[in-house]
Amino acid sequence: MTKPIVYGIDVFCGAGGLTFGLQKAGVCIAAGIDSDPICEFPFTSNNGTRFIRADVREISGWDLSALYPSGAIRLLAGCAPCRPFSPFRRGTDNSSDEEWALLAEFGRLVEELKPEFVTMENVPGLASKPIFRKFVCDLQRLGYHVVSESVYCPRFGVPQHRRRLVLLASLIGPLKVPTGSLPPERYRTVREAIASLPKLAAGETDPRDRLHRARSVTETNLRRLRSSQPGGTWEDWPEDLRAKCHRKKTGSTYRNVYSRMAWDEPAPTITTQAYNFGTGRFGHPEQDRSITPREAALLQTFPRRFRFVRPHEEVFLARVGRLIGNAVPPRLAFFVGKEIMRVATAHRRGERIA
């Protein structure tokens, strides 16, 4: 077997979506680091590599340096929590949020370690923040070639209308942010991703897959589901089913909740509460229920065999939803990894890097 030439450490690794995709591209991940203990099982059992439970603020570049094998081309990957920068927190000042400073901590690790490659992924809105501009300037000051771009996930074959900010930085040659090549007529759809799963009613669980579990709904929400149109809004409902907030002037702006997905389009962005009909357009296209965590994971491009909970462990929807919704889609991570491998391979061969 050929020895890997790029070894990475995945900071804020979560369930391991980024690691899974990078390893498929040929990057060997030496370790994942996260402060949340529920990440350990999915990260280690699906990726076959080490998990370190630690707060990024309490580790140093020296600590990380010891995890890489001698002579490796090193990658530091870090997708700091996006909650402070999320578009769903419009109109709030999040700069005092303790997670706000984690990007700066990631920058500190880069400066202390000086790996050959750096990558990060976050919500597109981060690009307009001073903390991101400082992060980029600091990388450039250290001698990195830095590129960043907002990418549209359906162009990579991810079946959801997800946009993400991707940054790549290199000390050994210029690289490019992959932007995907699929035209709209070839975007993967909800149907392609989840139509093969067994049918369920609200509140039911597939006996062969505990993650294929539909949340129970109230009688009112069941009536709302039955009145919802794929890709529609709550405006499709009879007047008596509309909530008080929908009748207010401000309610008219919230059209992306309480609705069904459309079969033949990519899904909406999968969030940490995608199992809940009322938090987005997360109604199943034709079954009277919200989508299940397994369906959410497939829409994130996790393989169906991916395990998020230990055998016989109870499946808590909020916990699993957080693991899935916060993850980097593995298919997006794969293309990021391919670009890193392209530059690393050319460097090792002494070739000119375009």
Coordinates of C-alpha atoms in Angstrom, one line a residue:
M1 CA 0.0 0.0 0.0
T2 CA 1.3 3.5 -0.9
K3 CA 2.1 5.5 2.1
P4 CA 0.0 8.7 2.4
I5 CA 1.7 11.9 1.7
V6 CA -0.7 14.2 3.5
Y7 CA -1.6 13.8 7.1
G8 CA -4.3 16.0 8.7
I9 CA -5.7 16.9 12.1
D10 CA -9.4 17.8 12.1
V11 CA -10.2 20.4 14.8
F12 CA -13.8 20.9 15.8
C13 CA -14.3 17.4 14.1
G14 CA -17.8 16.7 15.2
A15 CA -19.2 13.4 13.9
G16 CA -16.5 13.3 11.3
G17 CA -18.1 14.4 8.0
L18 CA -15.0 16.4 7.0
T19 CA -12.6 13.6 8.0
F20 CA -14.7 11.0 6.1
G21 CA -14.5 13.0 2.9
L22 CA -10.9 14.0 3.2
Q23 CA -9.9 10.4 3.8
K24 CA -11.8 9.3 0.7
A25 CA -9.7 11.8 -1.2
G26 CA -6.5 10.3 0.1
V27 CA -5.7 12.4 3.1
C28 CA -4.8 10.4 6.2
I29 CA -6.4 12.0 9.3
A30 CA -4.2 11.4 12.3
A31 CA -6.7 12.7 14.8
G32 CA -10.0 14.5 15.4
I33 CA -10.4 17.0 18.2
D34 CA -13.6 18.1 19.8
S35 CA -14.9 19.1 23.2
D36 CA -18.2 17.3 22.8
P37 CA -18.0 13.7 24.1
I38 CA -20.9 12.5 21.9
C39 CA -18.7 13.0 18.8
E40 CA -16.3 10.3 19.8
F41 CA -18.3 7.2 18.8
P42 CA -19.4 8.4 15.3
F43 CA -15.9 9.9 14.6
T44 CA -13.9 6.8 15.6
S45 CA -16.2 4.0 14.5
N46 CA -16.7 5.4 10.9
N47 CA -13.3 6.9 10.3
G48 CA -11.0 4.4 12.1
T49 CA -8.8 7.1 13.6
R50 CA -8.1 8.7 17.0
F51 CA -10.5 11.1 18.8
I52 CA -9.1 13.5 21.3
R53 CA -11.6 15.2 23.6
A54 CA -10.2 18.7 24.3
D55 CA -11.1 22.3 24.2
V56 CA -9.2 24.0 21.4
R57 CA -8.3 26.9 23.8
E58 CA -6.3 24.5 25.9
I59 CA -4.1 22.9 23.2
S60 CA -1.1 24.2 21.5
G61 CA 0.6 23.8 18.2
W62 CA 3.3 21.8 19.9
D63 CA 0.6 19.3 21.1
L64 CA -0.6 19.0 17.5
S65 CA 2.9 18.6 16.1
A66 CA 3.4 15.4 18.0
L67 CA 0.4 13.8 16.3
Y68 CA 1.9 14.0 12.8
P69 CA 4.4 11.4 11.5
S70 CA 7.9 12.6 10.7
G71 CA 8.2 13.9 7.1
A72 CA 4.5 14.2 6.4
I73 CA 3.0 17.1 4.5
R74 CA 0.7 18.4 7.2
L75 CA -2.9 19.7 7.0
L76 CA -4.8 21.5 9.7
A77 CA -8.5 21.5 9.1
G78 CA -10.9 23.4 11.4
C79 CA -14.5 24.2 10.9
A80 CA -15.2 26.4 13.9
P81 CA -18.9 26.4 15.1
C82 CA -21.0 28.4 12.8
R83 CA -23.7 29.3 15.2
P84 CA -22.5 32.9 16.0
F85 CA -22.3 33.6 12.2
S86 CA -25.5 31.8 11.2
P87 CA -28.0 33.7 9.0
F88 CA -30.7 32.3 11.3
R89 CA -29.5 34.7 14.0
R90 CA -30.3 37.8 12.0
G91 CA -30.3 41.1 13.9
T92 CA -28.4 39.9 16.9
D93 CA -25.0 41.0 18.1
N94 CA -23.1 37.7 18.5
S95 CA -19.6 39.1 19.1
S96 CA -19.9 38.2 22.9
D97 CA -20.8 34.6 22.1
E98 CA -18.0 32.4 23.5
E99 CA -17.9 30.5 20.2
W100 CA -17.1 33.7 18.3
A101 CA -13.5 33.6 19.4
L102 CA -12.9 30.0 18.3
L103 CA -11.8 31.0 14.8
A104 CA -9.1 33.2 16.4
E105 CA -8.0 30.1 18.4
F106 CA -7.8 28.1 15.2
G107 CA -5.6 30.9 13.8
R108 CA -3.4 30.7 16.8
L109 CA -2.8 27.0 16.2
V110 CA -2.0 27.6 12.6
E111 CA 0.7 30.2 13.7
E112 CA 2.2 27.9 16.3
L113 CA 2.2 24.8 14.0
K114 CA 2.7 26.3 10.5
P115 CA 1.3 23.3 8.6
E116 CA 1.8 23.1 4.9
F117 CA -2.0 23.2 4.3
V118 CA -4.9 24.8 6.1
T119 CA -8.6 24.4 5.3
M120 CA -11.8 25.6 7.0
E121 CA -15.5 25.7 6.2
N122 CA -18.3 27.9 7.6
V123 CA -21.4 29.8 6.7
P124 CA -20.9 32.3 3.8
G125 CA -21.8 35.3 6.1
L126 CA -18.5 34.8 8.0
A127 CA -16.6 36.3 5.0
S128 CA -18.0 39.8 5.8
K129 CA -16.9 39.7 9.4
P130 CA -13.7 41.5 10.6
I131 CA -12.6 38.3 12.5
F132 CA -12.5 36.4 9.2
R133 CA -10.6 39.2 7.4
K134 CA -8.1 39.2 10.2
F135 CA -7.7 35.5 10.0
V136 CA -6.9 35.7 6.2
C137 CA -4.5 38.6 6.8
D138 CA -2.7 36.6 9.5
L139 CA -2.3 33.6 7.1
Q140 CA -0.9 35.9 4.4
R141 CA 1.5 37.4 6.9
L142 CA 2.8 33.9 7.7
G143 CA 3.4 33.3 4.0
Y144 CA 0.4 31.3 3.0
H145 CA -1.3 31.5 -0.4
V146 CA -4.9 31.9 0.6
V147 CA -8.1 31.5 -1.4
S148 CA -11.7 31.4 -0.2
E149 CA -15.1 31.3 -1.9
S150 CA -18.7 30.7 -1.2
V151 CA -19.6 27.4 -2.9
Y152 CA -23.0 25.9 -3.8
C153 CA -23.2 22.3 -2.7
P154 CA -25.6 20.9 -5.4
R155 CA -22.7 21.5 -7.9
F156 CA -20.8 18.8 -6.1
G157 CA -23.6 16.3 -6.0
V158 CA -24.9 17.2 -2.5
P159 CA -28.7 17.0 -2.7
Q160 CA -29.4 20.2 -0.7
H161 CA -29.5 23.9 -1.4
R162 CA -26.5 24.5 1.0
R163 CA -24.0 27.3 0.5
R164 CA -20.7 27.2 2.4
L165 CA -17.6 29.3 2.7
V166 CA -14.5 27.3 1.9
L167 CA -11.0 28.5 2.6
L168 CA -7.8 26.8 1.5
A169 CA -4.3 28.0 2.3
S170 CA -0.9 26.5 1.3
L171 CA 2.8 27.1 1.9
I172 CA 3.9 24.8 -0.9
G173 CA 2.0 26.1 -4.0
P174 CA -1.1 27.9 -5.1
L175 CA -4.4 26.0 -4.9
K176 CA -8.0 26.7 -5.9
V177 CA -11.3 26.4 -4.1
P178 CA -13.2 23.7 -5.9
T179 CA -16.5 25.0 -7.1
G180 CA -18.2 21.9 -8.4
S181 CA -19.0 21.1 -12.0
L182 CA -22.6 19.7 -12.1
P183 CA -25.1 21.8 -14.1
P184 CA -28.6 22.3 -12.6
E185 CA -30.2 19.5 -14.7
R186 CA -27.8 17.0 -13.0
Y187 CA -28.2 18.2 -9.4
R188 CA -29.0 15.2 -7.1
T189 CA -32.6 15.4 -5.7
V190 CA -34.4 14.4 -2.6
R191 CA -35.9 11.5 -4.5
E192 CA -32.5 10.1 -5.4
A193 CA -31.3 10.4 -1.9
I194 CA -34.1 9.1 0.3
A195 CA -36.9 7.5 -1.8
S196 CA -35.6 4.0 -1.3
L197 CA -36.1 4.1 2.5
P198 CA -39.0 2.3 4.1
K199 CA -42.2 4.3 4.6
L200 CA -43.0 5.5 8.1
A201 CA -45.8 7.2 9.9
A202 CA -45.2 10.0 12.4
G203 CA -43.8 8.5 15.6
E204 CA -42.7 5.2 14.0
T205 CA -39.1 3.8 13.8
D206 CA -37.8 1.4 11.2
P207 CA -37.0 -1.8 13.1
R208 CA -33.9 -2.3 11.0
D209 CA -32.5 1.2 11.3
R210 CA -33.0 3.1 14.6
L211 CA -31.9 6.3 12.9
H212 CA -34.8 6.1 10.5
R213 CA -37.2 7.4 13.2
A214 CA -39.9 9.9 12.6
R215 CA -40.8 12.4 15.3
S216 CA -44.3 12.3 16.6
V217 CA -46.5 15.3 15.7
T218 CA -49.6 16.8 17.3
E219 CA -53.0 16.4 15.7
T220 CA -52.8 20.1 14.6
N221 CA -49.4 19.6 12.9
L222 CA -50.6 16.4 11.3
R223 CA -53.5 18.4 9.7
R224 CA -50.9 21.0 8.6
L225 CA -48.8 18.4 7.0
R226 CA -51.7 17.0 5.1
S227 CA -52.5 20.5 3.8
S228 CA -48.9 21.3 2.9
Q229 CA -47.6 21.3 -0.7
P230 CA -44.1 20.2 -1.7
G231 CA -42.0 23.3 -1.9
G232 CA -44.9 25.4 -0.6
T233 CA -45.5 27.5 2.5
W234 CA -47.9 27.7 5.4
E235 CA -50.0 30.0 3.1
D236 CA -51.3 26.8 1.5
W237 CA -53.1 25.9 4.7
P238 CA -56.8 26.7 5.5
E239 CA -57.1 29.8 7.7
D240 CA -57.9 27.8 10.9
L241 CA -54.6 26.0 10.8
R242 CA -52.4 29.1 10.6
A243 CA -50.6 30.1 13.8
K244 CA -51.1 33.5 15.4
C245 CA -47.6 34.5 14.3
H246 CA -48.4 33.8 10.7
R247 CA -51.3 36.3 10.8
K248 CA -49.1 39.1 11.9
K249 CA -47.3 41.3 9.3
T250 CA -43.9 40.0 10.5
G251 CA -45.1 36.4 9.9
S252 CA -45.2 36.9 6.2
T253 CA -41.4 36.8 6.0
Y254 CA -41.2 33.3 7.5
R255 CA -42.1 31.2 4.5
N256 CA -39.4 28.5 4.8
V257 CA -41.0 26.7 7.8
Y258 CA -43.9 24.3 8.1
S259 CA -43.6 22.9 4.6
R260 CA -42.7 19.8 2.6
M261 CA -39.6 19.1 0.6
A262 CA -40.0 18.6 -3.2
W263 CA -39.1 15.2 -4.6
D264 CA -37.3 16.4 -7.7
E265 CA -35.3 19.2 -6.3
P266 CA -32.4 19.4 -3.8
A267 CA -33.5 19.7 -0.2
P268 CA -33.3 22.9 1.8
T269 CA -30.2 23.3 4.0
I270 CA -30.2 20.5 6.6
T271 CA -30.0 22.1 10.1
T272 CA -29.6 20.6 13.5
Q273 CA -33.4 20.4 13.8
A274 CA -34.2 18.9 10.5
Y275 CA -36.2 16.2 12.2
N276 CA -38.8 18.8 13.2
F277 CA -41.5 19.8 10.8
G278 CA -41.9 23.3 12.3
T279 CA -38.3 24.4 12.1
G280 CA -37.9 24.5 8.3
R281 CA -39.1 22.9 5.1
F282 CA -38.5 19.5 6.6
G283 CA -41.8 17.7 5.9
H284 CA -41.4 14.5 3.9
P285 CA -42.5 15.1 0.3
E286 CA -45.5 12.7 0.5
Q287 CA -45.5 10.9 3.9
D288 CA -47.3 12.7 6.7
R289 CA -44.3 13.3 8.9
S290 CA -41.0 15.2 9.1
I291 CA -37.8 13.6 7.7
T292 CA -35.9 11.2 9.9
P293 CA -32.2 11.6 11.1
R294 CA -31.3 8.9 8.6
E295 CA -32.8 10.9 5.8
A296 CA -31.1 14.0 7.0
A297 CA -27.8 12.2 7.0
L298 CA -28.3 10.9 3.5
L299 CA -29.1 14.5 2.3
Q300 CA -25.8 15.5 3.9
T301 CA -24.1 12.7 1.8
F302 CA -23.2 10.5 4.7
P303 CA -23.3 6.9 3.5
R304 CA -26.3 4.8 4.8
R305 CA -23.9 2.6 6.8
F306 CA -22.6 5.6 8.8
R307 CA -23.2 5.1 12.5
F308 CA -24.1 8.0 14.8
V309 CA -25.0 6.1 18.0
R310 CA -23.6 3.0 19.7
P311 CA -25.5 -0.3 19.4
H312 CA -28.5 -0.5 21.8
E313 CA -28.0 3.2 22.8
E314 CA -31.1 5.3 22.8
V315 CA -31.5 7.6 19.8
F316 CA -32.2 11.1 21.1
L317 CA -33.4 13.2 18.1
A318 CA -31.9 16.5 19.4
R319 CA -28.5 14.9 20.0
V320 CA -28.3 13.1 16.6
G321 CA -29.8 16.1 14.8
R322 CA -26.9 18.2 16.2
L323 CA -24.3 15.8 14.9
I324 CA -25.8 15.6 11.5
G325 CA -26.8 19.3 11.0
N326 CA -23.4 20.6 12.2
A327 CA -21.4 18.3 9.9
V328 CA -19.5 19.2 6.7
P329 CA -21.1 17.2 3.9
P330 CA -18.6 14.4 3.2
R331 CA -19.0 14.9 -0.6
L332 CA -18.0 18.5 -0.3
A333 CA -15.0 17.5 1.9
F334 CA -13.9 15.0 -0.7
F335 CA -13.5 17.6 -3.4
V336 CA -11.6 19.9 -1.0
G337 CA -9.3 16.9 -0.2
K338 CA -8.7 16.2 -3.9
E339 CA -7.4 19.7 -4.4
I340 CA -5.1 19.4 -1.5
M341 CA -3.8 16.1 -2.8
R342 CA -3.3 17.6 -6.3
V343 CA -1.0 20.3 -4.9
A344 CA 0.8 17.9 -2.5
T345 CA 1.4 15.3 -5.2
A346 CA 2.8 17.9 -7.6
H347 CA 5.0 19.3 -4.9
R348 CA 6.4 15.8 -4.0
R349 CA 7.2 15.2 -7.7
G350 CA 8.9 18.5 -8.1
E351 CA 6.3 19.5 -10.7
R352 CA 5.2 23.1 -11.4
I353 CA 2.0 23.8 -9.5
A354 CA -0.5 25.8 -11.6

